[in-house]
XYZ file of C-alpha atoms in Angstrom:
72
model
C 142.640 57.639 37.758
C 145.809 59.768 36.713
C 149.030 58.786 37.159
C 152.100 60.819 36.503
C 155.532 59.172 36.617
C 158.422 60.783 37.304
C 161.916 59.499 35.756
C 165.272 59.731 37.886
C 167.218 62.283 36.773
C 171.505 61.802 36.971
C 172.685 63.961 39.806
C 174.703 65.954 37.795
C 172.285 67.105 35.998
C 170.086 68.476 38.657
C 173.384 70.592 40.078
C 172.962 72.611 36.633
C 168.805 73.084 36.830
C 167.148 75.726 37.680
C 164.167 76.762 40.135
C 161.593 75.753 37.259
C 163.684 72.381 35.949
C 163.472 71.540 40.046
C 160.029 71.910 40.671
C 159.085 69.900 37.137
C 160.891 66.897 38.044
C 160.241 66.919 42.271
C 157.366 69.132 43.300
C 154.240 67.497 43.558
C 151.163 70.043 43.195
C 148.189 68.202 42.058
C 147.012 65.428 44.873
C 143.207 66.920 45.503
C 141.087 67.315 43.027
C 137.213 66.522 43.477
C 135.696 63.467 41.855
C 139.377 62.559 40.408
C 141.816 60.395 42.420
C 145.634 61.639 41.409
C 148.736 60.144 41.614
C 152.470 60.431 41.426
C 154.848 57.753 40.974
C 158.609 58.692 41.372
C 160.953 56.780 40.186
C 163.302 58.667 42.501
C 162.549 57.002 45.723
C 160.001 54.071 44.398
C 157.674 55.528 45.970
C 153.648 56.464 44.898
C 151.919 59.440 46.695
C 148.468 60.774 46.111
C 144.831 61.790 46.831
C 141.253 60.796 46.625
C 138.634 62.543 46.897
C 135.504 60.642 45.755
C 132.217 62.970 45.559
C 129.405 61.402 43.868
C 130.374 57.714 43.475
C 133.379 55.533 44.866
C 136.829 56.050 43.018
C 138.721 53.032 41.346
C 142.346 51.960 42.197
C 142.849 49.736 39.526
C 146.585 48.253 38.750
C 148.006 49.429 35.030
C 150.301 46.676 34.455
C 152.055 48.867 31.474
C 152.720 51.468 33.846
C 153.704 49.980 37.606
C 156.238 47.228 35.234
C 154.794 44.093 36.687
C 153.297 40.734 35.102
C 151.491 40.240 38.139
């Protein structure tokens, strides 16, 4: 399991970027990939998109307490 994590960024700081700062910090292009499961976490919107797409054996959502920020 992959998971990228995207950082907020200060508003006025994405007025100034560019077509390639933009799609580094907000496009999401990797959610398919067979055998992997991928996922984004955006700090933006708290929110975690993705995809799975298991192909020989089952794929494992396991919780990364370093990463998500919780003791639990």
């Amino acid at each position: 399991m992959m998971i990228d994590v995207r950082q907020v960024c200060h508003p006025e700081a994405v007025r100034s970027f560019d077509t390639e700062q933009l799609r580094r910090h907000f496009l999401v292009e990797r959610m398919f990939e067979a055998g992997k499961l991928l996922l984004t976490y955006s700090h933006v919107e708290r929110f975690v998109i993705g995809g799975a797409v298991p192909i020989t054996e089952a794929l494992v959502l396991k919780s990364d307490k370093a990463t998500i920020g919780s003791p639990n």
